[in-house]
Short mmCIF file of C-alpha atoms in Angstrom, two decimals:
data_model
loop_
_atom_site.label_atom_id
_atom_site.label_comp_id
_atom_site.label_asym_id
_atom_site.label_seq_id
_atom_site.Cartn_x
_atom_site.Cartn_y
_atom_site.Cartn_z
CA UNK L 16 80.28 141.41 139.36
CA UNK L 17 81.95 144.25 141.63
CA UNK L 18 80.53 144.71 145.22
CA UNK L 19 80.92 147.51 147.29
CA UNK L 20 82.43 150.82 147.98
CA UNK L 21 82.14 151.07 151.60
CA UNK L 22 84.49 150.75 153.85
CA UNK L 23 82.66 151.19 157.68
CA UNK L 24 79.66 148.48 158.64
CA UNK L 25 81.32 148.60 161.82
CA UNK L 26 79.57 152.01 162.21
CA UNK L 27 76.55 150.91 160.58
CA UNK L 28 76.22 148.45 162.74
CA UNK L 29 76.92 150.16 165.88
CA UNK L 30 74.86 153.29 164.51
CA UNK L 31 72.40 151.68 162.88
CA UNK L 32 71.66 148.14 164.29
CA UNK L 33 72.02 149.20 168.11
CA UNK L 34 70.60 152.07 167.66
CA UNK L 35 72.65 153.77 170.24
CA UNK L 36 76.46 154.24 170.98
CA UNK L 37 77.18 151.90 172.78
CA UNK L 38 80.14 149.50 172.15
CA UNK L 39 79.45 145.88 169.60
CA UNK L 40 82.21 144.50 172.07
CA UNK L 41 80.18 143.28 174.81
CA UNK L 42 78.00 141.25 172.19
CA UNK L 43 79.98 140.23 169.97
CA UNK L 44 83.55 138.06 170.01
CA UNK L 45 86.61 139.89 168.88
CA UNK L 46 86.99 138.31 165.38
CA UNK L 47 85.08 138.55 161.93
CA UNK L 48 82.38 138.58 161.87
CA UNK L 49 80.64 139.76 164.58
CA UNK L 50 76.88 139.71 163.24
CA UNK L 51 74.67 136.78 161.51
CA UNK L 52 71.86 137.22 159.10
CA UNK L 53 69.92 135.25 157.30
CA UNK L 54 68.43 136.57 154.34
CA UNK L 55 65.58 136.21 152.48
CA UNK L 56 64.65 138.48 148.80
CA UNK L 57 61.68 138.80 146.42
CA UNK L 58 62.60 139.99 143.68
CA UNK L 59 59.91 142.28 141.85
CA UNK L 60 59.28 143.23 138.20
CA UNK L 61 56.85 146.01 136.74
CA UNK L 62 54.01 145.01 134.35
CA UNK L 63 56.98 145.33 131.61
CA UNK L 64 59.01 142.60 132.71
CA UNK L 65 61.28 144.97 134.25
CA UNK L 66 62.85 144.76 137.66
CA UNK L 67 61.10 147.26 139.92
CA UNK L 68 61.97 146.58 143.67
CA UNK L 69 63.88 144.47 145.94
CA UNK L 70 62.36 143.46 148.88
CA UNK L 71 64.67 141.89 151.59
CA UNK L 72 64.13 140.52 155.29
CA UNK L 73 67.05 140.11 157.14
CA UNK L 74 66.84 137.86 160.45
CA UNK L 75 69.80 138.54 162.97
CA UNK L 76 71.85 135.79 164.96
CA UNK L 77 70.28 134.88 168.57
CA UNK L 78 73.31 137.17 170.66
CA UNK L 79 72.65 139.87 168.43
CA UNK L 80 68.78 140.43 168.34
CA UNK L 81 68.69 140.15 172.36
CA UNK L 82 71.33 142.75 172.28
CA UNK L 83 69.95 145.70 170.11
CA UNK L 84 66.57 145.19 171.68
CA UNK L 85 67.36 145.95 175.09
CA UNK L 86 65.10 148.71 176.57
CA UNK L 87 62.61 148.98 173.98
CA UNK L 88 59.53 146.81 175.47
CA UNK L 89 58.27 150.28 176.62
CA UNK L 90 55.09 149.58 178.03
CA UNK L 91 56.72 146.02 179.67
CA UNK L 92 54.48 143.44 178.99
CA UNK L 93 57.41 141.30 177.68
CA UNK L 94 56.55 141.67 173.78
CA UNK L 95 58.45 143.65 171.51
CA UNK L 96 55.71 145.07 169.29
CA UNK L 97 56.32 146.23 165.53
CA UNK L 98 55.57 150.15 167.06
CA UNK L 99 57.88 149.76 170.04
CA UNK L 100 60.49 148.36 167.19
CA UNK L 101 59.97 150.64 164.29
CA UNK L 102 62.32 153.93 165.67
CA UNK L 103 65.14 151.11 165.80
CA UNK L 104 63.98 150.55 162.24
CA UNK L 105 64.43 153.59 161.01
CA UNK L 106 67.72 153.88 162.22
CA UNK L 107 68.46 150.86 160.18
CA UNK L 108 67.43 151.57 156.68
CA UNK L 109 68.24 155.14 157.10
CA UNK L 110 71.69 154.33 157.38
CA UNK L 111 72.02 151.84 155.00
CA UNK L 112 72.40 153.69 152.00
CA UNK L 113 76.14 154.72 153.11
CA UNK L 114 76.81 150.84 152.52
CA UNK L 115 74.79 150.71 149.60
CA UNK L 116 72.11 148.65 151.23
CA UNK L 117 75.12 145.71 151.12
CA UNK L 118 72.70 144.41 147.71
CA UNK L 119 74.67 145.28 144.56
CA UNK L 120 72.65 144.36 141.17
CA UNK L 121 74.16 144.23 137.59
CA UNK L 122 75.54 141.99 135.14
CA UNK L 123 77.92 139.35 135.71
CA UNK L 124 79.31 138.86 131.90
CA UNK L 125 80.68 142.58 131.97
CA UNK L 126 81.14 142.80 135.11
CA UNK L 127 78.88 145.86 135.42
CA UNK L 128 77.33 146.92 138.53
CA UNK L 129 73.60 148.57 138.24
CA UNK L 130 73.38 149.75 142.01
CA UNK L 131 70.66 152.60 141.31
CA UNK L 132 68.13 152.40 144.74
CA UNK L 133 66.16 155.05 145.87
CA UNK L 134 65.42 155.21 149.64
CA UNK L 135 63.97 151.95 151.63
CA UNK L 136 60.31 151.89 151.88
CA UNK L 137 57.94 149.60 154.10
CA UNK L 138 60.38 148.87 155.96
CA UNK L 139 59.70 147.42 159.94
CA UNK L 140 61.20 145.39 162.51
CA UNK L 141 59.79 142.04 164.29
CA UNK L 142 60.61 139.67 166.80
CA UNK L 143 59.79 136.45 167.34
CA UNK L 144 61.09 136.34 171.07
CA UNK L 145 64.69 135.21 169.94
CA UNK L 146 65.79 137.06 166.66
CA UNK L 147 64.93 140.45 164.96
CA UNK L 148 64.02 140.30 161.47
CA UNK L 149 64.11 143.38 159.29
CA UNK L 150 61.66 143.82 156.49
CA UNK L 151 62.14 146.63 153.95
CA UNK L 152 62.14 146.90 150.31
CA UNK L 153 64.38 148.87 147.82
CA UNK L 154 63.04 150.78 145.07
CA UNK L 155 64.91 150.89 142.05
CA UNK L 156 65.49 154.41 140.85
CA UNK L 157 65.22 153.23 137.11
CA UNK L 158 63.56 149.57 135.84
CA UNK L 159 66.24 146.93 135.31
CA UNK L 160 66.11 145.33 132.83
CA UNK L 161 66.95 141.26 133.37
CA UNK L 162 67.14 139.99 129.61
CA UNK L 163 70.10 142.17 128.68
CA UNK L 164 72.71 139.58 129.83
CA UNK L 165 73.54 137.76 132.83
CA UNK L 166 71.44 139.98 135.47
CA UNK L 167 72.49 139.03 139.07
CA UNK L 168 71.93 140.14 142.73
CA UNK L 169 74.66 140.00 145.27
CA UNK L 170 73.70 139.98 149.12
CA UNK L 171 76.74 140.77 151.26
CA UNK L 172 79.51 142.72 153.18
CA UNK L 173 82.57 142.85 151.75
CA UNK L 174 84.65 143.60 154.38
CA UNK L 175 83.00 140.99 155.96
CA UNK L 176 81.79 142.34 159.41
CA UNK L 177 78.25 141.23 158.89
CA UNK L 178 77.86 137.39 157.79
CA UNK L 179 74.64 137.17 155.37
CA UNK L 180 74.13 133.65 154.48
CA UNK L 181 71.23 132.53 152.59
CA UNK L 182 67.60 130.58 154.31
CA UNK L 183 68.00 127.07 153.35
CA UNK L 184 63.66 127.03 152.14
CA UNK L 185 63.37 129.90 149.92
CA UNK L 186 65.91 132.08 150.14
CA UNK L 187 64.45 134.30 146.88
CA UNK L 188 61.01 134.61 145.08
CA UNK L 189 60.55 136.33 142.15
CA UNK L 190 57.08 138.33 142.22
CA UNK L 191 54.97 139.22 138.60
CA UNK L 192 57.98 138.06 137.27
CA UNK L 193 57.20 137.19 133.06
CA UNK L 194 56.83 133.73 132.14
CA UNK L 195 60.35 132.16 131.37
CA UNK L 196 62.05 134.00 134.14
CA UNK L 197 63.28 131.95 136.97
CA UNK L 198 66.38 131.97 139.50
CA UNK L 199 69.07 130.47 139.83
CA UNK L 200 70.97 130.71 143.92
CA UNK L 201 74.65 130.40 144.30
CA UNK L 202 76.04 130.80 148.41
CA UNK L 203 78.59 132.36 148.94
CA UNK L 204 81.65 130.13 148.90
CA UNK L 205 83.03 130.69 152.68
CA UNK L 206 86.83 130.95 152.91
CA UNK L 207 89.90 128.33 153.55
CA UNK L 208 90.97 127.99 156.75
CA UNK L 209 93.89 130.01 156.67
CA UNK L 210 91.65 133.06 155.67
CA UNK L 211 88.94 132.11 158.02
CA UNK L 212 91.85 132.27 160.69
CA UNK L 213 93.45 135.58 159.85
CA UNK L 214 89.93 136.74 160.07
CA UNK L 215 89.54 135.77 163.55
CA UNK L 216 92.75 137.62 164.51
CA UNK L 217 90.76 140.87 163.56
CA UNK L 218 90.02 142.37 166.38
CA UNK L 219 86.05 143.78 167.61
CA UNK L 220 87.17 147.50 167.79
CA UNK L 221 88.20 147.06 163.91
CA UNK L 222 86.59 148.52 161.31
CA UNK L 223 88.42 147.95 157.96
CA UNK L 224 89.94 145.00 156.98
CA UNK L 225 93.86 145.34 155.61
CA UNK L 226 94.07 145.33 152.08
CA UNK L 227 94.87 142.32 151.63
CA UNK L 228 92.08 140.70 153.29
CA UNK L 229 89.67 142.83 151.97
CA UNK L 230 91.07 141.37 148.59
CA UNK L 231 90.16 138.18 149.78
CA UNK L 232 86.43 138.64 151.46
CA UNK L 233 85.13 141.44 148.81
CA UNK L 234 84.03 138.63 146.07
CA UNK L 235 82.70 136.19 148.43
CA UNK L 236 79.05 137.15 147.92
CA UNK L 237 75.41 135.12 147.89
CA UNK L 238 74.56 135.27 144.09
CA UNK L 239 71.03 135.68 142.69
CA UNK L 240 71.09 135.13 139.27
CA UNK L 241 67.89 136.03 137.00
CA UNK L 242 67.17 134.01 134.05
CA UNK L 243 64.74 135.14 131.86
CA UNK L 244 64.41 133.15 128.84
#
């Protein structure tokens, strides 16, 4: 299946993730990638066995989380409550779209990419005292239908400046899903050293990968197949 269009998670990051201006440098080591998550999807389908909404939480590397949540225990008692969080949150899913929420869903045999969400709802940030996790879901703008071939998700950047790898204990759940449906997870495949090295040559202040890199990173996505039988 095709991924993505965009070509600047550098700025989503910066914009969105941080929340301010500021520089990733200081955070981040001058190679690709420069951000960790760990995701986690439910997958949910309408009373008519259609798929309805994707629901994600993303949980962010150690380095990364204490970074973009600098300054925002406003009242200083040393939590970071889901208020304090949530204008940070907004910043993230409102700029997602421009990077088509990195989810692309479609069908693998034709190689078909669906990729029709509306705006994020329910969407919030929490913290566990060592990593951020962001919660939002993604409405489809149409049902999707999962029985018309081989119906897949794909979680990932292709330019590769965010690293989303897959929770090892349920890493998707399919909710009112009909009887006979039932996933099927494929990782993403990581890259030979030789790519893995040219990617750590890229340095933080970077953006877009060269062609030919980007040739390289844009199919190596986390899979989420949907069988329904």
């Amino acid at each position: 299946m095709a991924g993505s269009n965009c070509h600047n998670p550098g700025g989503w990051v910066r914009g969105a993730m941080l929340g301010v201006a500021a520089a990733l440098a200081p955070a981040a080591a001058a190679a690709h990638p420069h951000v960790w998550v760990t995701s986690r999807s439910d997958i949910v389908f309408d009373r008519a066995g259609m798929i309805s909404a994707v629901r994600h939480s993303w949980t962010f590397d150690d380095g990364f989380s204490a970074y973009a949540s600098q300054g925002l225990d406003e009242d200083g008692d040393g939590i970071l409550t889901r208020e304090e969080l949530q204008p940070l949150a907004q910043v993230n899913v409102e700029s997602l779209h421009e990077f088509e929420f990195f989810t692309y869903l479609g069908l693998t045999d034709v190689d078909e990419v669906y990729g029709a969400f509306a705006e994020p709802v329910d969407y919030w940030l929490d913290y566990d005292g060592r990593q951020l996790t962001l919660h939002f879901t993604l409405p489809l703008k149409e049902p999707f239908d999962p029985r018309r071939g081989s119906a897949a998700i794909e979680v990932y950047d292709p330019t590769f400046f965010v690293d989303f790898g897959l929770a090892d204990v349920d890493p998707v759940m399919l909710v009112d899903a009909p009887d006979g449906c039932y996933p099927e997870v494929q990782p993403a495949e990581g890259f030979d050293p030789k790519t893995a090295e040219m990617l750590a040559r890229i340095p933080a202040d970077v953006r877009d990968l060269p062609p030919e890199l980007l040739d390289l990173t844009s199919g190596n996505a986390n899979t989420i197949r949907i069988i329904c039988r």
